[in-house]
Structures are given as C-alpha cells and as structure tokens.
Coordinates of C-alpha atoms in Angstrom, one line a residue:
X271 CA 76.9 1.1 -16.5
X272 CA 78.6 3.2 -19.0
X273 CA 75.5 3.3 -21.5
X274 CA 73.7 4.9 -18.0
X275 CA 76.3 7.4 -17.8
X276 CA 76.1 8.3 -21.5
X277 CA 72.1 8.6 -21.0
X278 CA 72.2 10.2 -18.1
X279 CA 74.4 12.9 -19.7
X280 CA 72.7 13.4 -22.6
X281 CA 69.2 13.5 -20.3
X282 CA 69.9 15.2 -17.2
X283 CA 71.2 14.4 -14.0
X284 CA 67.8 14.9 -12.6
X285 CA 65.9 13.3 -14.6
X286 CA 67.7 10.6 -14.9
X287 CA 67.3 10.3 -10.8
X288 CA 63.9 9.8 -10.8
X289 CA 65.0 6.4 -12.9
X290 CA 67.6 5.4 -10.6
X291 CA 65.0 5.8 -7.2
X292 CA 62.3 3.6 -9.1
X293 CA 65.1 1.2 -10.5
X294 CA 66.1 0.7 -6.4
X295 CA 63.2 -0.9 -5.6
X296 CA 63.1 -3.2 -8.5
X297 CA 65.2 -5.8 -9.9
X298 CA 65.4 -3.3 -13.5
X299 CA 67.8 -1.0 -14.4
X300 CA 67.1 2.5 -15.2
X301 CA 67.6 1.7 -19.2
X302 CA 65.1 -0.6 -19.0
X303 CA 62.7 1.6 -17.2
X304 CA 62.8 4.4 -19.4
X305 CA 62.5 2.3 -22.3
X306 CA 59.6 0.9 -21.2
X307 CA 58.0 4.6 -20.4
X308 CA 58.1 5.9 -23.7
X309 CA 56.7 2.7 -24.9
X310 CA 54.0 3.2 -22.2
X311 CA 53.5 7.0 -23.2
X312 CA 53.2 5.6 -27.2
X313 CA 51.0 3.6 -26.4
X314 CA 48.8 5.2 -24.5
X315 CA 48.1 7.8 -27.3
X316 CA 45.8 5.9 -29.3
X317 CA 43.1 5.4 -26.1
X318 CA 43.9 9.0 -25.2
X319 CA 43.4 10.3 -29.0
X320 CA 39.6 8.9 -28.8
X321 CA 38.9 9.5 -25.7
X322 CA 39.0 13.2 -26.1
X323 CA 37.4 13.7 -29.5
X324 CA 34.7 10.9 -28.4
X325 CA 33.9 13.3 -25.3
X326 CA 34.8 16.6 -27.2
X327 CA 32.1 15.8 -29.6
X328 CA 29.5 14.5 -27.0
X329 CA 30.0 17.8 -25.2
X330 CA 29.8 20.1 -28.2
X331 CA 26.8 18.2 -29.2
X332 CA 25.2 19.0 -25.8
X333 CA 26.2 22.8 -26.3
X334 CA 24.6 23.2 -29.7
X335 CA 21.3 21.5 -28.3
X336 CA 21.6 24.1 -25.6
X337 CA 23.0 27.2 -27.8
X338 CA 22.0 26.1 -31.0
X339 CA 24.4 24.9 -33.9
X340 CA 26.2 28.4 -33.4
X341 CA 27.1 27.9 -30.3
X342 CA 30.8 29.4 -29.7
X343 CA 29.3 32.6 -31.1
X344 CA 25.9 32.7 -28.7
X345 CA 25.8 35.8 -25.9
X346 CA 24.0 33.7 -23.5
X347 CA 27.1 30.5 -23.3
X348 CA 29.7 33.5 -23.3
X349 CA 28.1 35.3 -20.5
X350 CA 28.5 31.8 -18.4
X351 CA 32.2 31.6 -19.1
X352 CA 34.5 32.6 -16.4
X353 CA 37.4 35.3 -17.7
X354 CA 40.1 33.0 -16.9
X355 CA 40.9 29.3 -17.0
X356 CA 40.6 27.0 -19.8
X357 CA 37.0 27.5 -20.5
X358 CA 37.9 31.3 -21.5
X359 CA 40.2 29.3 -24.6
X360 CA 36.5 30.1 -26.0
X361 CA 36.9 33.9 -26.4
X362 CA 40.5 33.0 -26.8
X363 CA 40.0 30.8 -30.0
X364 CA 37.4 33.5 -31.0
X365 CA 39.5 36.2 -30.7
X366 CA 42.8 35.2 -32.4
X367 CA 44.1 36.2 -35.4
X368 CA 42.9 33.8 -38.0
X369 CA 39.8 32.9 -36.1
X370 CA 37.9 30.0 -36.9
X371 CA 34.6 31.0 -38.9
X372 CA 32.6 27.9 -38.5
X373 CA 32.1 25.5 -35.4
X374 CA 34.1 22.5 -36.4
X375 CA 37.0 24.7 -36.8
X376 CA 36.2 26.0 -32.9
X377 CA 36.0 22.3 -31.8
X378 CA 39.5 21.5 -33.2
X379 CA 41.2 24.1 -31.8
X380 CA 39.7 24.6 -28.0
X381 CA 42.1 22.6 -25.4
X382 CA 41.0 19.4 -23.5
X383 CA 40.8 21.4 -20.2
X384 CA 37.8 23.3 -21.8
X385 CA 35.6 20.5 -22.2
X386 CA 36.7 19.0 -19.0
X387 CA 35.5 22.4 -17.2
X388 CA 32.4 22.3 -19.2
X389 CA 31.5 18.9 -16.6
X390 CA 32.0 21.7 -13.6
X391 CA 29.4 22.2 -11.2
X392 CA 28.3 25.1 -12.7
X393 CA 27.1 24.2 -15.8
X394 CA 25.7 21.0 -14.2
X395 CA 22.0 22.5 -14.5
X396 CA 22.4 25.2 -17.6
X397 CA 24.6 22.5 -19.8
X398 CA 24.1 18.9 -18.7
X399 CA 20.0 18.8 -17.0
X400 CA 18.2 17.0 -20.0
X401 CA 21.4 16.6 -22.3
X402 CA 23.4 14.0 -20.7
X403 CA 21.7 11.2 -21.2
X404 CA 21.1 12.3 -25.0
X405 CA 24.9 12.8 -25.6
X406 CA 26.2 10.0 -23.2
X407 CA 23.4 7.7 -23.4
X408 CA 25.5 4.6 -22.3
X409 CA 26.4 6.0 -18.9
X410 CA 25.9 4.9 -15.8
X411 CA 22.4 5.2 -14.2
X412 CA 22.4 7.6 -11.3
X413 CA 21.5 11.1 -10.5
X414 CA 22.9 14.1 -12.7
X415 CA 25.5 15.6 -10.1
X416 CA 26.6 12.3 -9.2
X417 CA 27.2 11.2 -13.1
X418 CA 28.7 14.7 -13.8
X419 CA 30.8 14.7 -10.9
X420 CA 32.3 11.4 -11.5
X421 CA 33.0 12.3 -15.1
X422 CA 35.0 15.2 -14.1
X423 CA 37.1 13.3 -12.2
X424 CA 37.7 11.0 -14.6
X425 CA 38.6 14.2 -17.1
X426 CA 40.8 15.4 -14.8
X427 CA 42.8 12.0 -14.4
X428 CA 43.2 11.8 -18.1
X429 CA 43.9 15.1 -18.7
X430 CA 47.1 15.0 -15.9
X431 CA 48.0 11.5 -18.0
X432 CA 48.0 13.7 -21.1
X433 CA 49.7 16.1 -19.9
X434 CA 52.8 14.1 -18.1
X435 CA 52.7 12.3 -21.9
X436 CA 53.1 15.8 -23.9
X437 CA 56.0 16.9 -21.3
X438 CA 57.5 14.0 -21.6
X439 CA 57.4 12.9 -17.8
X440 CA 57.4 9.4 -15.7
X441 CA 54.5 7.9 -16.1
X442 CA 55.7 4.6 -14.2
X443 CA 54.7 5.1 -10.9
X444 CA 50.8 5.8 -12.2
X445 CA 48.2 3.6 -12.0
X446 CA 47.9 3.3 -15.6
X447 CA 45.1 0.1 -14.9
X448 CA 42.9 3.0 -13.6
X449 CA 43.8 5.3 -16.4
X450 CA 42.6 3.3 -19.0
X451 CA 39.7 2.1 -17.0
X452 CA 38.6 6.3 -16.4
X453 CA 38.9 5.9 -20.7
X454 CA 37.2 3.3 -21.1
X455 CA 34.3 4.1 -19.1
X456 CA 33.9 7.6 -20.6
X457 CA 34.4 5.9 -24.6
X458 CA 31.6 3.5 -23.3
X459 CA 29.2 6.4 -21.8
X460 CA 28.8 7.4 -25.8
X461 CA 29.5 4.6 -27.6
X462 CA 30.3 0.8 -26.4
X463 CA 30.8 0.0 -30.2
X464 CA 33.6 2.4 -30.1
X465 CA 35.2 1.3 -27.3
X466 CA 35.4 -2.2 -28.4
X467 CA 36.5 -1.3 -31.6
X468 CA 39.7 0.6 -29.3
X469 CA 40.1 -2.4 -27.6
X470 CA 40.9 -4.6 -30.6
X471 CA 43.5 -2.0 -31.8
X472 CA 45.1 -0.3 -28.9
X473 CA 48.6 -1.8 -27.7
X474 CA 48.6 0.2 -24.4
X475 CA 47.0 -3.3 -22.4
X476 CA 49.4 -5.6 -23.5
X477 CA 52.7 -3.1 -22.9
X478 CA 51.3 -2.4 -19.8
X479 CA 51.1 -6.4 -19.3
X480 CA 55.0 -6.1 -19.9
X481 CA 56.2 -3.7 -17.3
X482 CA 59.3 -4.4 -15.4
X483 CA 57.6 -3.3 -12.5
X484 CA 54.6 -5.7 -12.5
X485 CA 53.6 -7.2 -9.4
X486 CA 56.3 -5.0 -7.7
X487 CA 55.3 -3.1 -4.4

C-alpha cells in the first residue's frame, strides 16, 4: 500500500486511476499491472520496429515503380498528395531545413501515418493496381480494394498501438493477440521468411503469455 502511494505520487493521481479501475476487476494490484505494461510496451517494439520498415519499404518500392527511383521529387505523386494530413510530411520532409537529398534519406524520415495513408482509397488505382502483388507478393488472394482495404486497417491498428507505446499509455486493456496478429499478417504479405525469423526472436508472445490479466473477463 505505501509503495502505491509513493507511485502514485510520483505518476499522477490520474494515471495512476486508470491502474486501480483495471486492478478492481482482477485479483492484481496496480504495481503489478503497470509493471507488466511497460514490459508489454518493450516488448512489443521489436514486432512493431519490422513491421514498419518491412511495409515502409514495400510501399516505397511500389512508389518508385510508379514514379520512378526519384519518386519524393516527381510532380505527378505531389500533385496527388492532399495539403494536409500525414501524407503532406512529403512536402514537409522536402521542405525542411536540412532536406534529405537522396530517397533513402526521405524514407527514414517520413512518419508511419504516411505510408499508412498511401493504402487510402485514393491511391488504390494510381499506387497499388499492378504493384501490390509485386511488393506484397505473399498476401492474401482477393480483389485489390478488398486487400488494400484490409491493410489499412491493419495500419491503422498498429499505428494507434505505436502511438499509445511512444506516449507511454495503457496498453492492458488492448487486444494485443490481434495486434500482433494485424503484424504478423502484414510481415508475412512481403516476406514469410521474415516473419518467422521475428517469431524466433521477439519476446512480446511469451510476456503476453504472462499477463496478470489472462483469462480475466
């Protein structure tokens, strides 16, 4: 009791509440439950960390067959890009001081939510009709928008995981199972050799195996 006053002075009153109302339901106490969060959140970098580059570099590859190898720099993709969002981080990353001069460099430096919006409806026909199945050639066989749209979704799950991560949020109450399936199935879309590789090395299965709310409504 007193080492959960100390924490939850040190952490936040409210913050520390959202430990307590999980810890309620559960024979845990809220110590324990944010222990085993960060350990979650650790752990879950590794899948995350491959994930993104496996899928940032399957979508740049699809942009340079489309754009040519010069592809950040071609009128034609820039003309596509709405002015705001994440997928302006384009003109953004051109733009800023110290710009990037080749297209690695770009790569590196555009946010996740960019190549997410890249799977968006709107490029479904200029970006991924005839690419897809080049860059993701493991995926799952069925019609473009259907494959596109189920990637996006499965972008967009990961990126609010990686984002509740980097703020350094709850996580507990996620389905994580379903996170690290959404990774898995995209790491497999581009290269089931890679994803097994993962598999032997990532912890975030068998912490997940460990949490004090397993098998807990």
């Amino acid at each position: 009791m007193k080492e959960s006053r100390i924490l939850q002075a040190a952490l936040s009153r409210q913050r520390w509440s959202t430990y307590e109302r999980i810890a309620s339901r559960c024979v845990a106490e809220p110590a324990t439950l944010y222990a085993w969060n960060m350990q979650m959140c650790a752990a879950l970098l590794p899948p995350l960390h491959i994930c993104e580059v496996v899928i940032r570099n399957a979508a740049a590859t699809a942009l340079a067959h489309r754009y040519g190898r010069c592809w950040p720099w071609h009128p034609a993709l820039l003309r596509s890009l709405p002015a705001e969002g994440a997928l302006a981080s384009l003109c953004d990353v051109r733009g800023s001081a110290g710009a990037p001069r080749d297209v690695p460099e770009v790569i590196a430096k555009l946010r996740f939510g960019f190549w997410q919006q890249l799977f968006a409806r709107r490029f479904e026909h200029s970006i991924w009709a005839g690419t897809m199945s080049l860059v993701l050639p493991h995926a799952p066989s069925a019609p473009l928008s259907v494959l596109r749209r189920s990637i996006h979704a499965d972008l967009d799950r990961i990126r609010h995981l990686r984002n509740r991560i980097a703020h350094h949020e709850p996580i507990l109450e996620r389905d994580i199972g379903a996170d690290l399936a959404a990774i898995g199935r995209l790491i497999h879309a581009r290269c089931p050799h890679t994803l097994g590789w993962l598999q032997r090395h990532e912890r975030a299965t068998t912490v997940l195996a460990a949490s004090p709310l397993a098998g807990r409504p």
